[in-house]
CSV table of C-alpha atoms and ligand atoms in Angstrom, one decimal:
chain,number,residue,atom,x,y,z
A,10,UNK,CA,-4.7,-5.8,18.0
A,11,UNK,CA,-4.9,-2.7,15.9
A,12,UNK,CA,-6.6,-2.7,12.3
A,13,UNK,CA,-6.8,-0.1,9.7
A,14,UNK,CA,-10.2,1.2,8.3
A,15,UNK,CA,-9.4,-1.7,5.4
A,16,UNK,CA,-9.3,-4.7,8.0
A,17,UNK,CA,-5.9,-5.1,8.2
A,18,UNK,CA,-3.7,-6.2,10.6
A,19,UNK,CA,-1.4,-3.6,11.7
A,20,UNK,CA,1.6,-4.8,14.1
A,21,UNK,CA,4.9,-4.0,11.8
A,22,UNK,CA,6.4,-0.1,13.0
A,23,UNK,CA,9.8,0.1,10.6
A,24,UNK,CA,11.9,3.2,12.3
A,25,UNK,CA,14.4,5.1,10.2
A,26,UNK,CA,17.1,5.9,13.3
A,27,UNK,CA,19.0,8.1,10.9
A,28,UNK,CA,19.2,9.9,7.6
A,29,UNK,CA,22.9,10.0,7.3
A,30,UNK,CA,24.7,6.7,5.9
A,31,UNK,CA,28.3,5.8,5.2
A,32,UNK,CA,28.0,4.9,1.3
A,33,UNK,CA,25.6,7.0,-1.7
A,34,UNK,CA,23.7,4.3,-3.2
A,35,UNK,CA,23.1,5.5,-7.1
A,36,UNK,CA,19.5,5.1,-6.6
A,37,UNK,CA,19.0,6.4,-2.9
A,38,UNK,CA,21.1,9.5,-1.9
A,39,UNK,CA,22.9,12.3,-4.1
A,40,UNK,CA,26.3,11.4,-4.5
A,41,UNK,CA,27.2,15.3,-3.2
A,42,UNK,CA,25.7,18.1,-1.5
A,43,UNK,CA,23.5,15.7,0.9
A,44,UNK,CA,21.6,18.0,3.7
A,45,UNK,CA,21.0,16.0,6.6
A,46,UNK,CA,18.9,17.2,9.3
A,47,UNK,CA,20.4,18.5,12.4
A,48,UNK,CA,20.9,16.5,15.4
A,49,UNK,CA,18.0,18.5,17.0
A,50,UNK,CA,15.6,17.6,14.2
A,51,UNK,CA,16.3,13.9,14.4
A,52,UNK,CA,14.3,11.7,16.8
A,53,UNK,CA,16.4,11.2,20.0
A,54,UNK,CA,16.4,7.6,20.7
A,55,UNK,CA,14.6,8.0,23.9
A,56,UNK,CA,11.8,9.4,21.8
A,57,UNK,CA,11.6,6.7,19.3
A,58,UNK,CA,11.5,4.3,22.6
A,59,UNK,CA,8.9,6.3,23.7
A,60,UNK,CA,7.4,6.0,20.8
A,61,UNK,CA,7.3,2.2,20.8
A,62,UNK,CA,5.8,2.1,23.9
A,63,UNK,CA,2.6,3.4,23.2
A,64,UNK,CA,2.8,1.8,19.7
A,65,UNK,CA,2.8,-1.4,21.4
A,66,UNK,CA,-0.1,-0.6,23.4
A,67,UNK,CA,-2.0,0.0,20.5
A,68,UNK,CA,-0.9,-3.8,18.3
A,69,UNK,CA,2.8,-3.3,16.8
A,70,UNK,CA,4.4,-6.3,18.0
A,71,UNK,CA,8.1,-6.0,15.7
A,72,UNK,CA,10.2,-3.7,15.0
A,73,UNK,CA,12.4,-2.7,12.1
A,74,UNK,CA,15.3,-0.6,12.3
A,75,UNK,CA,16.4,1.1,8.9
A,76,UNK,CA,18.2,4.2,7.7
A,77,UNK,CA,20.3,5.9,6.4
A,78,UNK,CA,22.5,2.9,7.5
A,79,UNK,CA,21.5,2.3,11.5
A,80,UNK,CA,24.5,1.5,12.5
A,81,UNK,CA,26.6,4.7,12.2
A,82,UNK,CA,24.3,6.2,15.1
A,83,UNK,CA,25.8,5.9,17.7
A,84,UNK,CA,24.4,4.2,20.4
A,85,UNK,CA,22.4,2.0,18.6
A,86,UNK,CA,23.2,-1.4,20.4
A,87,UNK,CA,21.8,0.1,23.6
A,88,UNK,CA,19.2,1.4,21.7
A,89,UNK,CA,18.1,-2.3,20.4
A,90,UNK,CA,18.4,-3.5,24.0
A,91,UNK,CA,15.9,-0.9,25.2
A,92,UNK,CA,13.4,-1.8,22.7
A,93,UNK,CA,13.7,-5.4,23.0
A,94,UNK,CA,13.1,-4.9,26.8
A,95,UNK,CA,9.8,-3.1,26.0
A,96,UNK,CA,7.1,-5.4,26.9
A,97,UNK,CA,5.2,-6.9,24.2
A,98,UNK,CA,7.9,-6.8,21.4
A,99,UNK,CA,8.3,-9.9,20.0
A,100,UNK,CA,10.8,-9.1,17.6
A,101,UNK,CA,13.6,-6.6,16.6
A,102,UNK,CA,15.2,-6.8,12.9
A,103,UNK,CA,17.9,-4.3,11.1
A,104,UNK,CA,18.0,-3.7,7.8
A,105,UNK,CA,21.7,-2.6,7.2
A,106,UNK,CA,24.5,-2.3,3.7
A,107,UNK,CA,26.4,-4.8,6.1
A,108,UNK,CA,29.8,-2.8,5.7
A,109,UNK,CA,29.3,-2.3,10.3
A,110,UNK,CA,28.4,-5.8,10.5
A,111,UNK,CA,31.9,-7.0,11.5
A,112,UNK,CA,32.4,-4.3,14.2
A,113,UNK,CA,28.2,-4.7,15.5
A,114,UNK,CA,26.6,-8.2,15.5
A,115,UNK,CA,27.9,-9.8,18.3
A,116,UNK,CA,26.9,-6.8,20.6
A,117,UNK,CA,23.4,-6.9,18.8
A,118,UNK,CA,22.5,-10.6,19.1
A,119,UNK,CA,23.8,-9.9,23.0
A,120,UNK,CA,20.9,-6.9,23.1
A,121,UNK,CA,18.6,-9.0,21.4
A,122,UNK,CA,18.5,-7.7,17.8
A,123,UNK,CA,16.5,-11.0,16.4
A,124,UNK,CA,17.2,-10.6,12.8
A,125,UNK,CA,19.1,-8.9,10.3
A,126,UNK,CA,18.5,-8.0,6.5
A,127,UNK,CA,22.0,-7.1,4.8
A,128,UNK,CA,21.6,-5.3,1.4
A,129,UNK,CA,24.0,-6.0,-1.4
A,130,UNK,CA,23.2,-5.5,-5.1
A,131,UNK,CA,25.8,-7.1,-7.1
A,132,UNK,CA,28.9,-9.3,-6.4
A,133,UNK,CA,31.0,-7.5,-8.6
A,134,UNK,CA,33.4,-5.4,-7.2
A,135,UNK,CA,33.8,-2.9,-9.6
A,136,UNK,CA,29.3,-2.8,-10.7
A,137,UNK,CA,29.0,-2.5,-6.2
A,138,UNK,CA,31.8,0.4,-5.6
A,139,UNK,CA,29.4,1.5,-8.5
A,140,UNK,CA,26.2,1.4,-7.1
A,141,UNK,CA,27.3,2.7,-4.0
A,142,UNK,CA,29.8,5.2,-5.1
A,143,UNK,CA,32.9,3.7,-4.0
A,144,UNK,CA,31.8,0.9,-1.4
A,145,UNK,CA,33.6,-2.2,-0.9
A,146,UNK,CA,32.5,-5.3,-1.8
A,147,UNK,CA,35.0,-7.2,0.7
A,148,UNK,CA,33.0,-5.2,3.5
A,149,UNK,CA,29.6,-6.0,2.9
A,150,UNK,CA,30.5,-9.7,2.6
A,151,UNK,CA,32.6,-9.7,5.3
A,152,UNK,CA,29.1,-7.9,7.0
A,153,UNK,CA,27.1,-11.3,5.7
A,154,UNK,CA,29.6,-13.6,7.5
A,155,UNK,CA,29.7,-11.8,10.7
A,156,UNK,CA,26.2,-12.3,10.8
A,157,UNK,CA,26.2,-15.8,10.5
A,158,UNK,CA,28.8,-15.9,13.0
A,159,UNK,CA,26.9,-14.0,15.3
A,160,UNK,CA,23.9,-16.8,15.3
A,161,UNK,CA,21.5,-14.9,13.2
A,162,UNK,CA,18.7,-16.5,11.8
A,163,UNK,CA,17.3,-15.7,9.5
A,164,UNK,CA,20.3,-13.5,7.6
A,165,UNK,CA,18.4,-12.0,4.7
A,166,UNK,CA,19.9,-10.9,1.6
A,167,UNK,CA,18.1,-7.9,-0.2
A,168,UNK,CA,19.1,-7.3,-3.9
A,169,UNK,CA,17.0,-4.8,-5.9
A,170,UNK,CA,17.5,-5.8,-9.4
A,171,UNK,CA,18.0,-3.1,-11.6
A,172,UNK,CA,17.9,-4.2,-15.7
A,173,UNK,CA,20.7,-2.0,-16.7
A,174,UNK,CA,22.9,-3.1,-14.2
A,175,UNK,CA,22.4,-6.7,-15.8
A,176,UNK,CA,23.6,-8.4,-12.4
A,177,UNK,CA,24.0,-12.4,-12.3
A,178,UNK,CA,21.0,-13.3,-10.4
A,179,UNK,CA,22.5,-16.9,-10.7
A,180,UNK,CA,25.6,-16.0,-8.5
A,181,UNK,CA,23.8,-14.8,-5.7
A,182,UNK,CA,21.7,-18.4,-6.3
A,183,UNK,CA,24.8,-20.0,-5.6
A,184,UNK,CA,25.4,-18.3,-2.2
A,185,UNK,CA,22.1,-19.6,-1.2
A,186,UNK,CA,22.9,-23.2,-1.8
A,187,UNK,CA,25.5,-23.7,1.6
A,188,UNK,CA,24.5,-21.4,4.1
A,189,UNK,CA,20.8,-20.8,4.8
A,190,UNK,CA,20.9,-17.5,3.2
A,191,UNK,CA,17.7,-15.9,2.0
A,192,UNK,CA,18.0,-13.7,-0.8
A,193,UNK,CA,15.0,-11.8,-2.0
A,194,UNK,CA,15.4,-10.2,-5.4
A,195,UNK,CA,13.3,-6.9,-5.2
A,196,UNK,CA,11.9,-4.6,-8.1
A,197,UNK,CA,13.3,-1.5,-8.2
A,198,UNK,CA,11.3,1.2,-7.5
A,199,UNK,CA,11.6,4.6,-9.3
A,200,UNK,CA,11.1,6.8,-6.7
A,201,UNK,CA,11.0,10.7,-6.3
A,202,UNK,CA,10.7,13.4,-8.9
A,203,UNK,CA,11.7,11.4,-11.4
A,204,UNK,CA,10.0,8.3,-11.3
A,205,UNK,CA,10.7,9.5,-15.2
A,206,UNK,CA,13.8,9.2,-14.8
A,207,UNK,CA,15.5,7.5,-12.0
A,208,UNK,CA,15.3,7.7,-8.4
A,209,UNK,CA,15.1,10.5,-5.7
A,210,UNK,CA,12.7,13.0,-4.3
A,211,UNK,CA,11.3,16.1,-5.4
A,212,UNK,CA,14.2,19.1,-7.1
A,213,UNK,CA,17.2,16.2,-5.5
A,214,UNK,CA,18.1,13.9,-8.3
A,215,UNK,CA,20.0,11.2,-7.0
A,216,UNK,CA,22.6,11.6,-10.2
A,217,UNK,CA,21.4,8.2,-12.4
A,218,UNK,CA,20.3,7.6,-15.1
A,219,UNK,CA,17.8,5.1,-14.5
A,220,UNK,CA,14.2,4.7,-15.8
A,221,UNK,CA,10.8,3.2,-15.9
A,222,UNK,CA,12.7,0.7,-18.3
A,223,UNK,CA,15.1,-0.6,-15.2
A,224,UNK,CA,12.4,-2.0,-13.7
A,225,UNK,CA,12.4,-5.5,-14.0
A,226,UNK,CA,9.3,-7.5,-13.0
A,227,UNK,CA,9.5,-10.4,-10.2
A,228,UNK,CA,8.3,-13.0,-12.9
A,229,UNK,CA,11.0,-12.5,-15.2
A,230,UNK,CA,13.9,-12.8,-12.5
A,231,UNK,CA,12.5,-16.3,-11.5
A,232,UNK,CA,12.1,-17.2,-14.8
A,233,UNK,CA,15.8,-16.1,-15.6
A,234,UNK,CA,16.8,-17.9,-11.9
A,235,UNK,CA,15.1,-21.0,-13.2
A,236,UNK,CA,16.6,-21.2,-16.0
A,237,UNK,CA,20.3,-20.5,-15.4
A,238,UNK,CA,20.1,-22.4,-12.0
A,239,UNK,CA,18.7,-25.4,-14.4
A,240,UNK,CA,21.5,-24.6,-17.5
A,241,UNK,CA,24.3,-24.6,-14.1
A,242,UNK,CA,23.0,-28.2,-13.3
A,243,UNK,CA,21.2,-26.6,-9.2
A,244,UNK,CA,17.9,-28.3,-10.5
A,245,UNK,CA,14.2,-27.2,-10.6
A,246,UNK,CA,13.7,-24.3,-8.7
A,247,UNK,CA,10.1,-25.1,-7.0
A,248,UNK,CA,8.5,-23.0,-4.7
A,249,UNK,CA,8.8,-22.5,-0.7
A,250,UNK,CA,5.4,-23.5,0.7
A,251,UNK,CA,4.3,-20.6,2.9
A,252,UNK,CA,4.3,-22.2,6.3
A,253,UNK,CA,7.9,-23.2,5.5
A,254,UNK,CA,9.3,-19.5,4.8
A,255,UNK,CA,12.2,-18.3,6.0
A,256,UNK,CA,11.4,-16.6,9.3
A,257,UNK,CA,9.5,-13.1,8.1
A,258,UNK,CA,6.6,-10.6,8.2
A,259,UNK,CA,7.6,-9.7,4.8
A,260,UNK,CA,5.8,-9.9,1.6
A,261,UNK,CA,8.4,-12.2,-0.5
A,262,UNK,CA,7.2,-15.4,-2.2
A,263,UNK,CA,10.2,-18.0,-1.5
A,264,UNK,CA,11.2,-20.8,-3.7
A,265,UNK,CA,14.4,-23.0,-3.6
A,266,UNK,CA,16.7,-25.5,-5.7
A,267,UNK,CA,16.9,-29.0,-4.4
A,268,UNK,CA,19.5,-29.3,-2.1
A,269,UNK,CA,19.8,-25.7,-1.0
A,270,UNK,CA,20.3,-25.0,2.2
A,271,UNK,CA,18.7,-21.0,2.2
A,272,UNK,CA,16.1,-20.1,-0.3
A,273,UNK,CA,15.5,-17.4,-3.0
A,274,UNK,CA,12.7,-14.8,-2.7
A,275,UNK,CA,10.9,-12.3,-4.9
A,276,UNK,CA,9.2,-9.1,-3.6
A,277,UNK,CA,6.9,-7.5,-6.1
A,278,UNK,CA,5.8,-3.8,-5.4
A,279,UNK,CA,5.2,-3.0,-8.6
A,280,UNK,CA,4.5,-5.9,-10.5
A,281,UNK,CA,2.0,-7.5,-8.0
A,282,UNK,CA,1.7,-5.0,-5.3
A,283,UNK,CA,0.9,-6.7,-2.2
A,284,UNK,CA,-0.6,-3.5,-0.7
A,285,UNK,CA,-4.1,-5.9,0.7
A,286,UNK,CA,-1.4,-7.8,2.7
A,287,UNK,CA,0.2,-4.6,4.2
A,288,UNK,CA,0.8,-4.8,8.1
A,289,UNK,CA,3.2,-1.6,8.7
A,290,UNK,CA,3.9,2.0,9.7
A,291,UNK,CA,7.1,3.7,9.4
A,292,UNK,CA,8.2,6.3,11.5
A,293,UNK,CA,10.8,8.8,10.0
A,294,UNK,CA,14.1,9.9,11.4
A,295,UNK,CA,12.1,13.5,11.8
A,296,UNK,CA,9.4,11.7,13.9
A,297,UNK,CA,6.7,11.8,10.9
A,298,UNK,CA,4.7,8.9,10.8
A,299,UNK,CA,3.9,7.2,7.2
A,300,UNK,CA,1.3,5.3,6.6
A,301,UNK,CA,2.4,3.7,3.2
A,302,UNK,CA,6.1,3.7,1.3
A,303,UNK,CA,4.5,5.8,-1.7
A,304,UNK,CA,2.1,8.3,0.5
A,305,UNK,CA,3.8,11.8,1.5
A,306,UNK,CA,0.8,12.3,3.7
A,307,UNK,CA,2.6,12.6,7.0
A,308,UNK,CA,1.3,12.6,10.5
A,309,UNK,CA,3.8,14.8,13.3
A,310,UNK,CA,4.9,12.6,15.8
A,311,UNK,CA,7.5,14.8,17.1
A,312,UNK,CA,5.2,17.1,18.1
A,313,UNK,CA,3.5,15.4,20.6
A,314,UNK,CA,6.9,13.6,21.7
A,315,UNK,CA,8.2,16.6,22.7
A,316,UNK,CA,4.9,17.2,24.7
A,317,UNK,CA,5.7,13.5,26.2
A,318,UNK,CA,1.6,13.0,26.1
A,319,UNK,CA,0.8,9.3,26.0
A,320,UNK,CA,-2.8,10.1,25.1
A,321,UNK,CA,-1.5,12.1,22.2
A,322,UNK,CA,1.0,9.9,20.9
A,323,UNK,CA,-2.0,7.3,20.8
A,324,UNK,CA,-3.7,9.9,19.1
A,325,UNK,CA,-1.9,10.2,16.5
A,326,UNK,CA,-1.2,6.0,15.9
A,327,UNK,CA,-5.0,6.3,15.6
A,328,UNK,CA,-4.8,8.6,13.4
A,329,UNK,CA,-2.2,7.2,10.8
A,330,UNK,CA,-4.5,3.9,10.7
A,331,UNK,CA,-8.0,5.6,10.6
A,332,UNK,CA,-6.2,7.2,7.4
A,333,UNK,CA,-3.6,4.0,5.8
A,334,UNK,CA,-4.1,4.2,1.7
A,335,UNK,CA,-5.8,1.0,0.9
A,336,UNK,CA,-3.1,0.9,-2.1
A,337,UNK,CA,-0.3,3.0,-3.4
A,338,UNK,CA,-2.3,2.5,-6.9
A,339,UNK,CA,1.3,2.9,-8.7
A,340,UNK,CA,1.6,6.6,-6.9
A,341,UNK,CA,5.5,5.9,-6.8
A,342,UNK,CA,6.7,9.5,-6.3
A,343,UNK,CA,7.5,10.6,-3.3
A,344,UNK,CA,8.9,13.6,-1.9
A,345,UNK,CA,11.7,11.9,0.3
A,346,UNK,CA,14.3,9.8,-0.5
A,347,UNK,CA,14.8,6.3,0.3
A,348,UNK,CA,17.3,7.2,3.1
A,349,UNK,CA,14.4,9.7,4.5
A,350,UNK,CA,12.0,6.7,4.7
A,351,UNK,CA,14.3,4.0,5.4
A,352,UNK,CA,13.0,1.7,2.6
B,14,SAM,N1,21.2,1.4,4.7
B,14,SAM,C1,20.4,0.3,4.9
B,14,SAM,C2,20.4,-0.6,3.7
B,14,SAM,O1,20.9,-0.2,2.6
B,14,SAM,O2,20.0,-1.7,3.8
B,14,SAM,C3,19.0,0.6,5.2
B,14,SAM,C4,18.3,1.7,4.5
B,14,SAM,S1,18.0,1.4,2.8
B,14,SAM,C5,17.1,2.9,2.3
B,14,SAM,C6,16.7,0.2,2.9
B,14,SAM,C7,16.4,-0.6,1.6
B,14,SAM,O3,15.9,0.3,0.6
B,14,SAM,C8,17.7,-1.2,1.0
B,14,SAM,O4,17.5,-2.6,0.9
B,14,SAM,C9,17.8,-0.5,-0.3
B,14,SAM,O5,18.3,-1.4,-1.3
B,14,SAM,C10,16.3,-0.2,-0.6
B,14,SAM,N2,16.1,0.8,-1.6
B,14,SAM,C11,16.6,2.1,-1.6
B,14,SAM,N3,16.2,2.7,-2.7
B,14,SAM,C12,15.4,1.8,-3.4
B,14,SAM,C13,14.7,1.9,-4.7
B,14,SAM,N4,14.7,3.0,-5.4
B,14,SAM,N5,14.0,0.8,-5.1
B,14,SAM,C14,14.0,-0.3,-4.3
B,14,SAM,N6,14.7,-0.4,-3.2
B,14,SAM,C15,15.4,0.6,-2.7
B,15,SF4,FE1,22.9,4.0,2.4
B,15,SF4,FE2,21.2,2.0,2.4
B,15,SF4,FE3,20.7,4.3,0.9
B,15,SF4,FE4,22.7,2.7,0.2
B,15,SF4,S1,20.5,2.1,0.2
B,15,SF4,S2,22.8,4.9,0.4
B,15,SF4,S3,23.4,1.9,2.1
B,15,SF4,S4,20.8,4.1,3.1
């Protein structure tokens, strides 16, 4: 089992398998002049695996795969079925915009993909092609279904609500009610350079004019949920007792309207960071290892992958726990983007 220096339990590795992604989120990527890194400077997959390996030697136990969007690298299915062959992982989740879904989840429940988090911010057509600078809405939900269909469970829903954008929290209440969907409404975080003013990383804006203002706390969307799901006749929401979660290593708080058949979550970075709680490493596309979202303190993994050391790789996993922040204390800038760090 590895610990940090605080105590805490580490066994949750996120990998970010790409940088590149097939829509330009407002609040993740420019919508133009993107530089993604070379092939050559993105971890091969047989890296990453290798990666795992010793990671799982030393107490990661599940694994998430992020972006960019993960499934337009190529290979990926394979990819899952490796790591889910490694011995020791429990447990290998995606967190995906959905719009592959159709063409992917079959062949990723068959390699053993166990979960899958689809991210969709608003269920307007014209507020989404928005957001994502000309994504379709039809695709993302058709993404949600396909993952039903596929036999996933949990399917998680991830919506980061964003004031200005004033989305109908109640709407995506109602999807919850006849398929065990999970939403979980999650604060936005101002990233980057301009945690003034919007998201991105460091001389990159992202092209939005967000700000600190767009942030909406966790306590005020359940109070809004509760009171439009009572006004639309769902009931009280109550909360999810913890034991009876949806399926998750994740730090959402779950509640639920009588009746529903999936349940409504709330993750709080901001408002009630849950950084004492933290069980997780994220490895880059670029092989850097983080040891929290909000700390640009990297550790070279890539390095010592090329070297194909073991005893170095462990080395460096050590390392990156020996030296995990105990909290972000509200540092939100950092000097990637989201699609760098894979959220
Ligand atoms: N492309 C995939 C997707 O969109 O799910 C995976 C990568 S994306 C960077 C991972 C998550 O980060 C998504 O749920 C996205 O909504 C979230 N995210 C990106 N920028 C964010 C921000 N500034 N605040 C909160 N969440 C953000
Ligand atoms: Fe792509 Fe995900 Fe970033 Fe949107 S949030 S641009 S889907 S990586």
């Amino acid at each position: 089992m590895a610990t940090d220096s605080f105590g805490r339990r580490i066994d949750y590795l996120r990998v970010s398998v790409t940088d590149r992604c097939n829509l330009r989120c407002v609040y993740c990527m420019p919508e133009k002049g993107v530089e993604w890194k070379s092939p050559d400077r993105i971890l091969s997959f047989e890296q990453i695996e290798r990666f795992a390996e010793v990671a799982v030697e030393e107490g990661i136990s599940k694994i998430r795969l992020t972006g960019g969007e993960p499934l337009v690298r190529k290979g990926i299915v394979d990819h899952v079925r490796r790591l889910r062959a490694i011995t020791g992982i429990e447990s290998i989740a995606l967190t995906t915009n959905g719009t592959l879904l159709p063409i992917y989840a079959q062949a990723l429940v068959e390699a053993g993909l166990t979960r899958v988090n689809v991210s969709l911010d608003s269920l307007d057509a014209d507020v989404f092609s928005r957001i994502t600078r000309g994504g379709m809405l039809s695709d993302a939900l058709a993404g949600i279904d396909a993952a039903f269909e596929a036999g996933f469970d949990p399917v998680k829903l991830n919506v980061v609500v964003v004031r200005s954008l004033n989305q109908k929290v109640l709407d995506f209440a109602k999807m919850a009610m006849d398929r065990p969907l999970h939403v979980r409404f999650i604060e936005y975080m101002p990233v980057g350079e301009d945690a003034e003013e919007g998201g991105g990383c460091a001389g990159d804006s992202t092209g939005h004019h967000w700000t600190r203002d767009d942030h909406v706390p966790s306590d005020e969307t359940l109070e809004t949920l509760a009171a439009a799901g009572k006004a639309a006749g769902l009931g009280e929401l109550a909360a999810v007792a913890r034991d009876d979660a949806p399926g998750g290593w994740g730090p959402a708080h779950y509640y639920r309207f009588p009746d529903a058949a999936g349940t409504l979550g709330v993750i709080s970075p901001l408002s009630h960071h849950f950084c004492g709680e933290c069980n997780r490493l994220r490895l880059t596309a670029d092989g850097r290892l983080r040891t929290c979202l909000f700390c640009d303190d990297e550790l070279d993994v890539r390095k010592v992958l090329d070297a194909g050391d073991k005893e170095a790789i462990r080395a460096v996993i050590r390392a990156a726990l020996a030296s995990k922040p105990e909290s972000h204390d509200m540092r939100i800038g950092t000097l990637r983007r989201m699609s760098q760090i894979g959220g």
